[in-house]
PDB file of C-alpha atoms and ligand atoms in Angstrom:
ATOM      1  CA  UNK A  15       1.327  -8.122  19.155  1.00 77.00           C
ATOM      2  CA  UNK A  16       0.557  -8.568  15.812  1.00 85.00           C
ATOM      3  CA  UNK A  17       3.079  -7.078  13.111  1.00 93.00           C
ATOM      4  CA  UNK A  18       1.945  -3.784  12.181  1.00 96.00           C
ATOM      5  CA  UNK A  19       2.637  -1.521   8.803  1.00 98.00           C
ATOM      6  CA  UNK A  20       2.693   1.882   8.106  1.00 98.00           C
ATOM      7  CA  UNK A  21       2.965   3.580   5.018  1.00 98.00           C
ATOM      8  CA  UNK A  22       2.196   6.672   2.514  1.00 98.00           C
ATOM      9  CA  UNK A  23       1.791   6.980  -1.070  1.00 98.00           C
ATOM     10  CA  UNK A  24       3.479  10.600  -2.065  1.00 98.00           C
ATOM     11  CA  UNK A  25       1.592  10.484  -5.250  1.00 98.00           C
ATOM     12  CA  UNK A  26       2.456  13.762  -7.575  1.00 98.00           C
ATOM     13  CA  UNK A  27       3.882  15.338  -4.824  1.00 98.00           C
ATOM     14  CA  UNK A  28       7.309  16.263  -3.317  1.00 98.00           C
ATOM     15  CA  UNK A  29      10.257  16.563  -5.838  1.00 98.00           C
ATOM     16  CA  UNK A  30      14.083  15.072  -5.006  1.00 98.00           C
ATOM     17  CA  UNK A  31      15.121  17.881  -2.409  1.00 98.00           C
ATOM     18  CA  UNK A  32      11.785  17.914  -0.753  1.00 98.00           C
ATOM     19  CA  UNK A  33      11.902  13.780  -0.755  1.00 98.00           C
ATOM     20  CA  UNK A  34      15.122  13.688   1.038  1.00 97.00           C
ATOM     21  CA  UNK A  35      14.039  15.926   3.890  1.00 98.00           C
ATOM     22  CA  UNK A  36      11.196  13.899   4.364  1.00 98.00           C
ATOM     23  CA  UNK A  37      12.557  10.902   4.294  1.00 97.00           C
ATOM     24  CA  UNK A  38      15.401  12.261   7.219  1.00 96.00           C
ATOM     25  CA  UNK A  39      12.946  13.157   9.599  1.00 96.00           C
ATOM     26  CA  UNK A  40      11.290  10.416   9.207  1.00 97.00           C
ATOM     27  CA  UNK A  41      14.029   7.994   9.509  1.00 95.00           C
ATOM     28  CA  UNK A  42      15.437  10.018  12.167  1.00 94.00           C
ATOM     29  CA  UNK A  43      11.884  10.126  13.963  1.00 95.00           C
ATOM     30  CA  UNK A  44      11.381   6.196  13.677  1.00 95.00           C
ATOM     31  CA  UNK A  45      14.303   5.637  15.346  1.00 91.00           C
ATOM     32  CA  UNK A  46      12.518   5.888  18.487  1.00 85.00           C
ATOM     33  CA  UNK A  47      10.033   3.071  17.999  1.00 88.00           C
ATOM     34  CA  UNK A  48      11.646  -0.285  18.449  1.00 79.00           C
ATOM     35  CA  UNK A  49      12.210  -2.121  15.662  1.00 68.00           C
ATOM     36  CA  UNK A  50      10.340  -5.497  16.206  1.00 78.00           C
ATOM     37  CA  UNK A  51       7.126  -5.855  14.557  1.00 89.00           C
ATOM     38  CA  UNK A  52       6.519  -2.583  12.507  1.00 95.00           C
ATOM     39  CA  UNK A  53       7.162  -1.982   8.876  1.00 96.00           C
ATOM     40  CA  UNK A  54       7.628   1.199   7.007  1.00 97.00           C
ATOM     41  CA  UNK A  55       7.495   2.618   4.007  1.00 98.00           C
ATOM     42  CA  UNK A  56       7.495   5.326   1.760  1.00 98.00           C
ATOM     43  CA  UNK A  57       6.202   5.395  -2.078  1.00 98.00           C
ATOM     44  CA  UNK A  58       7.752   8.305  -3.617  1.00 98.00           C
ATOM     45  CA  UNK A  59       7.410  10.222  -6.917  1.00 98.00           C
ATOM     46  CA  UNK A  60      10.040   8.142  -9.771  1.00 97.00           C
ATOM     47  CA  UNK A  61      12.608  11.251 -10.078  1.00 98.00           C
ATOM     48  CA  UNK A  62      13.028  10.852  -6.266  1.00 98.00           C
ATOM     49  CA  UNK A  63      13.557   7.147  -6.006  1.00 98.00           C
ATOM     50  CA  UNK A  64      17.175   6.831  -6.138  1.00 97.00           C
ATOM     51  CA  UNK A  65      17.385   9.707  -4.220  1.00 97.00           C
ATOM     52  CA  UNK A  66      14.904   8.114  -1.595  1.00 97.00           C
ATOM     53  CA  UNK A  67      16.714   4.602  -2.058  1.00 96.00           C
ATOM     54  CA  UNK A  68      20.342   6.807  -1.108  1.00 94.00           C
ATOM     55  CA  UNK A  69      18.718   8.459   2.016  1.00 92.00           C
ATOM     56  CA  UNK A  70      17.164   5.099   3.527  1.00 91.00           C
ATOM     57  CA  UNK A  71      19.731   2.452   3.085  1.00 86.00           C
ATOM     58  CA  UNK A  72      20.455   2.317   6.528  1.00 79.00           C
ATOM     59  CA  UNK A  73      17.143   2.858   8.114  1.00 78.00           C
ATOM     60  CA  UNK A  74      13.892   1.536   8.676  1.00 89.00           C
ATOM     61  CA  UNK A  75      12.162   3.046   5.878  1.00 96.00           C
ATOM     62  CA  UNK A  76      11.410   0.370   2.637  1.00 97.00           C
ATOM     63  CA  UNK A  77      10.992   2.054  -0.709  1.00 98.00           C
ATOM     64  CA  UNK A  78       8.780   1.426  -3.296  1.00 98.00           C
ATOM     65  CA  UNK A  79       7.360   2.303  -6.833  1.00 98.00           C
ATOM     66  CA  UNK A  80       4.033   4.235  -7.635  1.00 98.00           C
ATOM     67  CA  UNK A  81       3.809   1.754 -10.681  1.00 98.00           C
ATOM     68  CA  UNK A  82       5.680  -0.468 -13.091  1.00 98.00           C
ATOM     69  CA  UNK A  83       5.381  -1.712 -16.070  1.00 98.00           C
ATOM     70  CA  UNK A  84       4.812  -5.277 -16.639  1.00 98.00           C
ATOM     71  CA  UNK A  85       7.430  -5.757 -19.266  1.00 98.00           C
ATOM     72  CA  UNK A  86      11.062  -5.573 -19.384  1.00 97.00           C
ATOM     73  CA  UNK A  87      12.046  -3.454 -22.338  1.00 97.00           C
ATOM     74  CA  UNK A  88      10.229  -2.429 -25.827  1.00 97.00           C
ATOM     75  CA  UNK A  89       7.984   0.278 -27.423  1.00 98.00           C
ATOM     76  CA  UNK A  90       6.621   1.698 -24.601  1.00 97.00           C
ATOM     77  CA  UNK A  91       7.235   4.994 -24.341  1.00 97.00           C
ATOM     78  CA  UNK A  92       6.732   6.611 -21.152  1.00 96.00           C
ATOM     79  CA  UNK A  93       6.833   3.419 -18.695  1.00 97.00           C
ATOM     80  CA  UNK A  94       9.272   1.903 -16.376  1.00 97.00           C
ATOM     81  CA  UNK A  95      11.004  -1.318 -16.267  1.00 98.00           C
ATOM     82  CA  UNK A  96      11.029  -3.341 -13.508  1.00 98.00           C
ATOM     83  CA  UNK A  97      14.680  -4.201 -14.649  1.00 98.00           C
ATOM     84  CA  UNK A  98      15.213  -0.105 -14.024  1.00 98.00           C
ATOM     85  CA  UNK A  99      13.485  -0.385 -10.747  1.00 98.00           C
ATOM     86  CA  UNK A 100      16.261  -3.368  -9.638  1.00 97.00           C
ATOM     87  CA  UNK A 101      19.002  -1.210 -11.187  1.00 97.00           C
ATOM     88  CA  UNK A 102      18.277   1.327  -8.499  1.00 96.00           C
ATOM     89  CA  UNK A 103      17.524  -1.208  -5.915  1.00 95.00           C
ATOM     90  CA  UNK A 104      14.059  -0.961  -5.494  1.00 97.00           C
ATOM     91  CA  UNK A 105      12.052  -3.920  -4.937  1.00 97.00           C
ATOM     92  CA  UNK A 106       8.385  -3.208  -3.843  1.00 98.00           C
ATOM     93  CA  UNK A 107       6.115  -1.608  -6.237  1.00 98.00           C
ATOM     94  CA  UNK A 108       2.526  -0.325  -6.108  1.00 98.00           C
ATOM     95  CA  UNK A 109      -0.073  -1.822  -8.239  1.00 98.00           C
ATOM     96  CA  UNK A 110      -3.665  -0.584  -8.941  1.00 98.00           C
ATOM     97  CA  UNK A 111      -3.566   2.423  -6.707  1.00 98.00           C
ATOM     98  CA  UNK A 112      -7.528   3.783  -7.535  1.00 97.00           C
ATOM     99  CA  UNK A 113      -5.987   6.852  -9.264  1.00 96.00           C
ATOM    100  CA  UNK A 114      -4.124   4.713 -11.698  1.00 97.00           C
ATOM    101  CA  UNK A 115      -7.801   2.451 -12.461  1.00 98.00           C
ATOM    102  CA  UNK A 116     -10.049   5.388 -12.380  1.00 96.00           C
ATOM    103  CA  UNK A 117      -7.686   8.274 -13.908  1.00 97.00           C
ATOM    104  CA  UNK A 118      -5.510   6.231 -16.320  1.00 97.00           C
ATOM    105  CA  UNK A 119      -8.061   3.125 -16.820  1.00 98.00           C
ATOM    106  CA  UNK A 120      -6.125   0.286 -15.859  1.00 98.00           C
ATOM    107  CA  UNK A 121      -7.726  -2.606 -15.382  1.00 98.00           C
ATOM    108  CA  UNK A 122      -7.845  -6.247 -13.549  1.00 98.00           C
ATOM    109  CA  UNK A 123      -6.152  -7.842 -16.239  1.00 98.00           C
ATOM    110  CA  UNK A 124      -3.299  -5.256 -16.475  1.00 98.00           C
ATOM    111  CA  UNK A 125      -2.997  -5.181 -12.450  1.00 98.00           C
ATOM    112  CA  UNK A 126      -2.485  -9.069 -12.828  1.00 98.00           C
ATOM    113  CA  UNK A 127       0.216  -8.775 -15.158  1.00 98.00           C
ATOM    114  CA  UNK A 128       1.990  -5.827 -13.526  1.00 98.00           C
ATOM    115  CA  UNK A 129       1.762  -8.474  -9.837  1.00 98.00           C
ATOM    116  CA  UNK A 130       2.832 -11.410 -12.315  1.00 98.00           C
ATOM    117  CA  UNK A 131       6.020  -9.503 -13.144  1.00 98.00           C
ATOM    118  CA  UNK A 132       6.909  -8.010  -9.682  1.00 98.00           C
ATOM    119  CA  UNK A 133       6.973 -11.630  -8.701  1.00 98.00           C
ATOM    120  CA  UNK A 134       8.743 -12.592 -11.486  1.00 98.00           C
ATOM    121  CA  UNK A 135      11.862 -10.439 -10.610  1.00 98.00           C
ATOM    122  CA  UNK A 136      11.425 -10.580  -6.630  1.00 98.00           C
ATOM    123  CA  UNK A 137       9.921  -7.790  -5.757  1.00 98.00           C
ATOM    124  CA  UNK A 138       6.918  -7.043  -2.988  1.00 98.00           C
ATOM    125  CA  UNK A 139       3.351  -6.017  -4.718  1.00 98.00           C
ATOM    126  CA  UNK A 140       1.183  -4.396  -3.168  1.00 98.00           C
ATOM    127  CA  UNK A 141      -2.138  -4.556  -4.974  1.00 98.00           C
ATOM    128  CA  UNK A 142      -4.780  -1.728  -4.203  1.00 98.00           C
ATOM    129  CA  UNK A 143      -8.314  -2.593  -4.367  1.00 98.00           C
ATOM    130  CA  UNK A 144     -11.691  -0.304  -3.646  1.00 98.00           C
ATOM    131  CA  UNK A 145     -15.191  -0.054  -4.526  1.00 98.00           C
ATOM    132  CA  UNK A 146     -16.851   2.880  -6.046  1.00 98.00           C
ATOM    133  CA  UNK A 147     -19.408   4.742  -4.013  1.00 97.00           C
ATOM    134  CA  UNK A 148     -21.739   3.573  -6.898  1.00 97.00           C
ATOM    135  CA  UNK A 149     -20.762  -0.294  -6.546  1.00 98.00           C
ATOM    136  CA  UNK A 150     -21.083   0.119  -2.442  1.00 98.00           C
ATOM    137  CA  UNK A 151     -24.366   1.777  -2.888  1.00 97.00           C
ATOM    138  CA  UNK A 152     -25.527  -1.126  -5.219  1.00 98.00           C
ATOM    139  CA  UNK A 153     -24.373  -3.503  -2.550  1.00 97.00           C
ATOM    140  CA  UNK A 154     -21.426  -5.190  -4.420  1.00 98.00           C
ATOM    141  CA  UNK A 155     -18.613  -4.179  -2.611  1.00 98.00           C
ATOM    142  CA  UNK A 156     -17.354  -7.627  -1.841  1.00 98.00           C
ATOM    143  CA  UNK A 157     -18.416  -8.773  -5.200  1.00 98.00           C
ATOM    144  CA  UNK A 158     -16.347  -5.573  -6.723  1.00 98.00           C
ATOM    145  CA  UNK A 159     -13.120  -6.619  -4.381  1.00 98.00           C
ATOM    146  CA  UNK A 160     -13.684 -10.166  -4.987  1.00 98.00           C
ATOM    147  CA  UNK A 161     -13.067  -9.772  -9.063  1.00 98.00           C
ATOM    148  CA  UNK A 162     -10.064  -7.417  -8.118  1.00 98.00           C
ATOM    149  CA  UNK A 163      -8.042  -9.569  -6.374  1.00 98.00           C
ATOM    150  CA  UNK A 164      -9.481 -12.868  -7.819  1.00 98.00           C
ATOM    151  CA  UNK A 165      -7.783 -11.125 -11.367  1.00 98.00           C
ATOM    152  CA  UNK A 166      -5.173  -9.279 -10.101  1.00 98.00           C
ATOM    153  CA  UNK A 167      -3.871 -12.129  -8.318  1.00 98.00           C
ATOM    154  CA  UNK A 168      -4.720 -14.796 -10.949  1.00 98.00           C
ATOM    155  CA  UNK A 169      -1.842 -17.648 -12.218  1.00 97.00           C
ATOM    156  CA  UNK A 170      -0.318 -16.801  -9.029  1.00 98.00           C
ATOM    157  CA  UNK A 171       1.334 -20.099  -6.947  1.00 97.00           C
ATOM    158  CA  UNK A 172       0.363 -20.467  -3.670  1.00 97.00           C
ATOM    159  CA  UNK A 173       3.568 -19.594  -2.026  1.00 97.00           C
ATOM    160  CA  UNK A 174       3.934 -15.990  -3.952  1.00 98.00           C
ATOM    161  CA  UNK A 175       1.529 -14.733  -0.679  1.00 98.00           C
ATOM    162  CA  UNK A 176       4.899 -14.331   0.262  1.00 98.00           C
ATOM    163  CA  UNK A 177       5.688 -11.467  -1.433  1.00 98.00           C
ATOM    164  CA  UNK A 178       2.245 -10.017  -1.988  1.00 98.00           C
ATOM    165  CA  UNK A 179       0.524  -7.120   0.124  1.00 98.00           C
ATOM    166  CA  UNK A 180      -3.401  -6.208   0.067  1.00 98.00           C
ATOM    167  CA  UNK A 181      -4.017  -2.629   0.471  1.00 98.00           C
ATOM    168  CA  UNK A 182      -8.297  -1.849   0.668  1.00 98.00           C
ATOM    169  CA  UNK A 183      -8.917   1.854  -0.340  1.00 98.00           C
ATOM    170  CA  UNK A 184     -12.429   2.414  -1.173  1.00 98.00           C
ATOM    171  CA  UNK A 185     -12.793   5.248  -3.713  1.00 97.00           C
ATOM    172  CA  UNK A 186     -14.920   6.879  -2.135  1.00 97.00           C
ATOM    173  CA  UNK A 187     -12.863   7.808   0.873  1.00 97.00           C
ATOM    174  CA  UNK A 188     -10.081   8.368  -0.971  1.00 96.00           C
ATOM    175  CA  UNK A 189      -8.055  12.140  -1.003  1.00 92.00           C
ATOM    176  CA  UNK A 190      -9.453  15.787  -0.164  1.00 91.00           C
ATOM    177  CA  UNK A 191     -13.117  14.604  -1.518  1.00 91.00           C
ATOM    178  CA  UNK A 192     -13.560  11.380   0.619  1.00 93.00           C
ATOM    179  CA  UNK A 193     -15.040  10.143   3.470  1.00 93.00           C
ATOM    180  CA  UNK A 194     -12.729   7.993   5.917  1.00 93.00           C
ATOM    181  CA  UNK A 195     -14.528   4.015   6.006  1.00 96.00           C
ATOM    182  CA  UNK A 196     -15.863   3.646   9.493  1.00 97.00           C
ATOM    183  CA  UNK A 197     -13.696   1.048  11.527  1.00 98.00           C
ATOM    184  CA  UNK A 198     -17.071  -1.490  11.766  1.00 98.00           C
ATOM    185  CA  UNK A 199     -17.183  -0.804   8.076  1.00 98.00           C
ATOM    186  CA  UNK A 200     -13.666  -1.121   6.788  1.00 98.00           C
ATOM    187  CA  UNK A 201     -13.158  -4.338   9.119  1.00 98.00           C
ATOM    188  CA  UNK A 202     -16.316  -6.323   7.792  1.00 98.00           C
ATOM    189  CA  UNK A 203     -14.128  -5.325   4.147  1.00 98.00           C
ATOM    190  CA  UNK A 204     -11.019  -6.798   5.740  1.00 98.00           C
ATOM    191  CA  UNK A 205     -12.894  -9.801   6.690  1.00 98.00           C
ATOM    192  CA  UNK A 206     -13.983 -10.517   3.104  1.00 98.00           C
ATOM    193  CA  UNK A 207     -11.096  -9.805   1.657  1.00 98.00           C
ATOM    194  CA  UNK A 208      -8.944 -11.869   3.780  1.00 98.00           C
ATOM    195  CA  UNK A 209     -11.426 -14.833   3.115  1.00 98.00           C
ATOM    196  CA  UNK A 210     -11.349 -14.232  -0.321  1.00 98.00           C
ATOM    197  CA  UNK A 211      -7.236 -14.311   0.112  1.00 98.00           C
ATOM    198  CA  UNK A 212      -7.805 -17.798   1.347  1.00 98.00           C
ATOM    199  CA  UNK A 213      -9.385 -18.849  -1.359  1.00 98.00           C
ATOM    200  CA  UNK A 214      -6.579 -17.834  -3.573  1.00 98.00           C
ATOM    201  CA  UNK A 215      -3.507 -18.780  -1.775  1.00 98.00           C
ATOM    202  CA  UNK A 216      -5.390 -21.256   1.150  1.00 98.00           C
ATOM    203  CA  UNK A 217      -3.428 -21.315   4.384  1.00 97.00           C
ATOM    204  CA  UNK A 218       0.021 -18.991   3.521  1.00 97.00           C
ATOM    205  CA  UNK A 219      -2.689 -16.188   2.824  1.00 98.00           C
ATOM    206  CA  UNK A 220      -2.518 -15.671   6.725  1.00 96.00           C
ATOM    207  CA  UNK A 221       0.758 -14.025   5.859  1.00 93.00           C
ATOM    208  CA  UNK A 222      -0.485 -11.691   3.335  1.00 98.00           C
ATOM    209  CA  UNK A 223      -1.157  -8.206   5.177  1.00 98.00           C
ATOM    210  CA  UNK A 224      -3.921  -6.168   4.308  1.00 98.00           C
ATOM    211  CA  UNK A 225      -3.903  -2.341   5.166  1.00 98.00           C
ATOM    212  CA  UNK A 226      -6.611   0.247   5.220  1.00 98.00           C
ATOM    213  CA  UNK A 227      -6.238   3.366   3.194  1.00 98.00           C
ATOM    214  CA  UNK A 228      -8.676   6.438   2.327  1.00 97.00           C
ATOM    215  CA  UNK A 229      -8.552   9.713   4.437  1.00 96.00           C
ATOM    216  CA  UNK A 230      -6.715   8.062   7.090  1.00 98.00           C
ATOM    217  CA  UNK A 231      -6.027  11.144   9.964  1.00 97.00           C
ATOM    218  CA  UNK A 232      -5.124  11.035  13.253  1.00 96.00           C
ATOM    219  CA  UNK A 233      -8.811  11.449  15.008  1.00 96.00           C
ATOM    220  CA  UNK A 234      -9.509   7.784  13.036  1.00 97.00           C
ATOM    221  CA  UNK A 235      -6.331   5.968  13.149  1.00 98.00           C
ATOM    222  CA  UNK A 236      -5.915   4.423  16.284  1.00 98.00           C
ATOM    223  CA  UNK A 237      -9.694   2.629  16.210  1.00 98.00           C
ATOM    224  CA  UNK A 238      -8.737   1.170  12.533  1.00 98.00           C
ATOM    225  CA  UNK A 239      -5.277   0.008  14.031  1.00 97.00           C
ATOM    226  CA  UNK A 240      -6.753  -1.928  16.233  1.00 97.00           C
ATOM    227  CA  UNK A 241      -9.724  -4.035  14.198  1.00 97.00           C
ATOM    228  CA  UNK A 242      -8.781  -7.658  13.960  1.00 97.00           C
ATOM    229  CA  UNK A 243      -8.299  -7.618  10.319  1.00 98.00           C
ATOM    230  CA  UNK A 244      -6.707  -4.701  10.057  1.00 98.00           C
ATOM    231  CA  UNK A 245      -3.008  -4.668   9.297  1.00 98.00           C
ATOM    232  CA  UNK A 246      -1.833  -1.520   9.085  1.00 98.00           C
ATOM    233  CA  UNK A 247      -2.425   2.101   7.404  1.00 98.00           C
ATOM    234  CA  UNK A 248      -1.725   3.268   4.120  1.00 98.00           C
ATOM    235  CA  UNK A 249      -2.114   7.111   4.749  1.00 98.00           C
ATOM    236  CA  UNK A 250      -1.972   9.814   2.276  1.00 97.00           C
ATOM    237  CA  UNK A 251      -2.221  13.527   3.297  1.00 97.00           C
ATOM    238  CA  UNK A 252      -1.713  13.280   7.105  1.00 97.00           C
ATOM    239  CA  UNK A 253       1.728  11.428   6.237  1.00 98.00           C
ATOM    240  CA  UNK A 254       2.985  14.368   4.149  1.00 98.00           C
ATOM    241  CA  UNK A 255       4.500  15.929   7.021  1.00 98.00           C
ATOM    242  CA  UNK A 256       6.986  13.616   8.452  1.00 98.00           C
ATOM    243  CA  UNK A 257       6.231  14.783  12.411  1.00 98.00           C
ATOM    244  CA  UNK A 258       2.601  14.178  12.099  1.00 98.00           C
ATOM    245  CA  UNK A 259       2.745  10.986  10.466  1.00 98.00           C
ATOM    246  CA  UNK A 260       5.013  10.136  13.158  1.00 97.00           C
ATOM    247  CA  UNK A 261       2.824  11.057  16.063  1.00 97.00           C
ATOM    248  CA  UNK A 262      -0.416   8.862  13.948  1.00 98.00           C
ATOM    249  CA  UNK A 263       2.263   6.250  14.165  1.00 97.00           C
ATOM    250  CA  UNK A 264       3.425   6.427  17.477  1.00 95.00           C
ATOM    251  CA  UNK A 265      -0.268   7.164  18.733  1.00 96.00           C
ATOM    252  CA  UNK A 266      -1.630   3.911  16.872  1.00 96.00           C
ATOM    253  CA  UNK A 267       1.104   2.043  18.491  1.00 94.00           C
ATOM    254  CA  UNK A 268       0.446   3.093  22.146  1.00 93.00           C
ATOM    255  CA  UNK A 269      -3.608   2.269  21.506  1.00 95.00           C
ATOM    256  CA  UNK A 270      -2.834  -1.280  20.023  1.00 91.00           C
ATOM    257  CA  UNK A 271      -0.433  -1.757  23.186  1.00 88.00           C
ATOM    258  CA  UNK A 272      -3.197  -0.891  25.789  1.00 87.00           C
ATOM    259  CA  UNK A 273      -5.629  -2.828  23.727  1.00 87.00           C
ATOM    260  CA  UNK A 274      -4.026  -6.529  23.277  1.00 69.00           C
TER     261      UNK A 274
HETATM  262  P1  PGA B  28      -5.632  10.004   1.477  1.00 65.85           P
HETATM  263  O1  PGA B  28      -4.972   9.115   0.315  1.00 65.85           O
HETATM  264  O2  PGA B  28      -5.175   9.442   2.795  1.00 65.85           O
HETATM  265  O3  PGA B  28      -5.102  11.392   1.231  1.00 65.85           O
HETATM  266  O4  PGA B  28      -7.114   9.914   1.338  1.00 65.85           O
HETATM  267  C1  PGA B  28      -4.987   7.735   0.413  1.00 65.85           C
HETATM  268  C2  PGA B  28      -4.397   7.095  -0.817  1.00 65.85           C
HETATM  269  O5  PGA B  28      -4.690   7.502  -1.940  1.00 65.85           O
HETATM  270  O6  PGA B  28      -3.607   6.133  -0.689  1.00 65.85           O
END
C-alpha cells in the first residue's frame, strides 16, 4: 500500500483551549489505525502552536505553520520567523494556501522564497497550488499550476524533494462556496503536476507527495483516496470535528485496502 496522508488546515478557527481538545481526540482516536504508512497532521492557528506542539509530542499527529516568513529577523511587523517556529519546535510550514494568494496577494515569487527558507532551516513545505475557476474555464489549468510550482519551487537542488510536499486545491472548490474536483478531474491534475515535479527535481520527485484539497467530505473521500496520483487529503471543514475526520480517515483507509 502506498503511504497515505491526512491532514487539515484550521485556518482562523479554534483558539488554544479549543486546539487542545481537538488535538486529544484526535490523537487518542488515531491510535487505533496502525502506524505504518499514514501521516498526520494538523495546521493550527499561531497562538495555538505551542500549545498544539505540547499536546502531540508523543503522538502521531505532526504540526505545522499556516505561514512563515521568509526571513529571520527585521522590520517586519506582524510576521513570523522561522527561527520562532524552531524555538517552539515546529518544523513543517504551509506555503501559498489560496487564501493567503487570493486574500493577502502573495505571489510565486514570495511562495519561492518562503519554500527557499523552510529548506534552509530544515523544515517540511508544503506548497499549495490551484487554478481559478476563470483560468480552468480558459483551459490553463496545467499552464496556471505549471508557473506555481515551476516558481515556487525555483533554485531548489534536486534532493530538497525531500522535504517538500505538493498540496493541489483548486480555488474554486475551495471552503463553504466550492465545488469538490471530481476524482477523474483532480487525478488528470495530479498527473500533471507530478510530471511537472519531474521536471523539477527528475527521479527523487517520486518521493514528493501530492494531496488533494477543496471541499473534501466524506461522500467524496474514499474515490479521491484511491486515484493513482493521489496521495492523500488535505481537508478543511469535515476535519473540524475530530470524530468525523476520523471516520473520513478510517473510511478512506478501509476503501484503499479493498481496492489494492
Ligand atoms: P475545505 O478547505 O475543505 O473547507 O474546502 C480546504 C482548504 O482550504 O484547505
Amino acid at each position: 500500500m502506498k503511504k497515505l496522508y491526512f491532514g487539515s488546515n484550521l485556518k482562523m478557527y479554534k483558539g488554544i483551549e479549543q486546539t487542545k481538545e481537538y488535538l486529544c481526540r484526535l490523537n487518542n482516536l488515531l491510535q487505533n489505525i496502525p502506524e505504518e504508512n499514514t501521516e498526520f497532521f494538523i495546521i493550527p492557528s499561531y497562538t495555538s502552536l505551542q500549545a498544539a506542539r505540547e499536546v502531540c509530542n508523543s503522538g502521531k499527529i505532526r504540526i505545522g505553520a499556516q505561514n512563515m516568513c521568509w526571513e529571520e529577523e527585521g522590520q517586519f511587523t506582524g510576521e513570523v520567523s522561522p527561527c520562532m517556529l524552531e524555538e517552539i519546535g515546529v518544523r513543517f510550514v504551509m506555503v501559498g494556501h489560496s487564501e493567503r494568494r487570493h486574500i493577502f496577494k502573495e505571489t510565486d515569487i514570495q511562495e519561492n522564497y518562503k519554500v527557499k527558507t523552510a529548506l534552509k532551516h530544515n523544515f517540511t513545505a508544503l506548497l499549495c497550488v490551484g487554478e481559478t475557476a476563470e483560468e480552468k474555464e480558459a483551459g490553463v489549468a496545467v499552464e496556471t499550476l505549471r508557473r506555481q510550482l515551476k516558481i515556487g519551487f525555483s533554485n531548489l537542488k534536486e534532493s530538497d524533494a525531500a522535504n517538500v510536499w505538493v498540496a493541489y486545491e483548486p480555488v474554486w472548490s475551495i471552503g463553504v462556496q466550492g465545488t469538490p474536483a471530481s476524482a477523474e478531474y483532480a487525478e488528470s491534475i495530479h498527473a500533471e503536476i507530478k510530471k511537472c515535479l519531474r521536471e523539477i527535481f527528475g527521479e527523487n520527485a517520486d518521493k514528493i507527495p501530492v494531496l488533494y484539497g477543496g471541499s473534501v467530505n466524506k461522500e467524496n473521500a474514499n474515490e479521491l483516496i484511491i486515484q493513482p496520483s493521489i496521495d492523500g487529503l488535505f481537508v478543511g471543514r469535515a476535519a473540524w470535528n475530530p470524530e468525523q475526520f476520523f471516520q473520513l480517515i478510517n473510511n478512506a483507509l478501509e476503501t484503499i485496502k479493498h481496492t489494492s
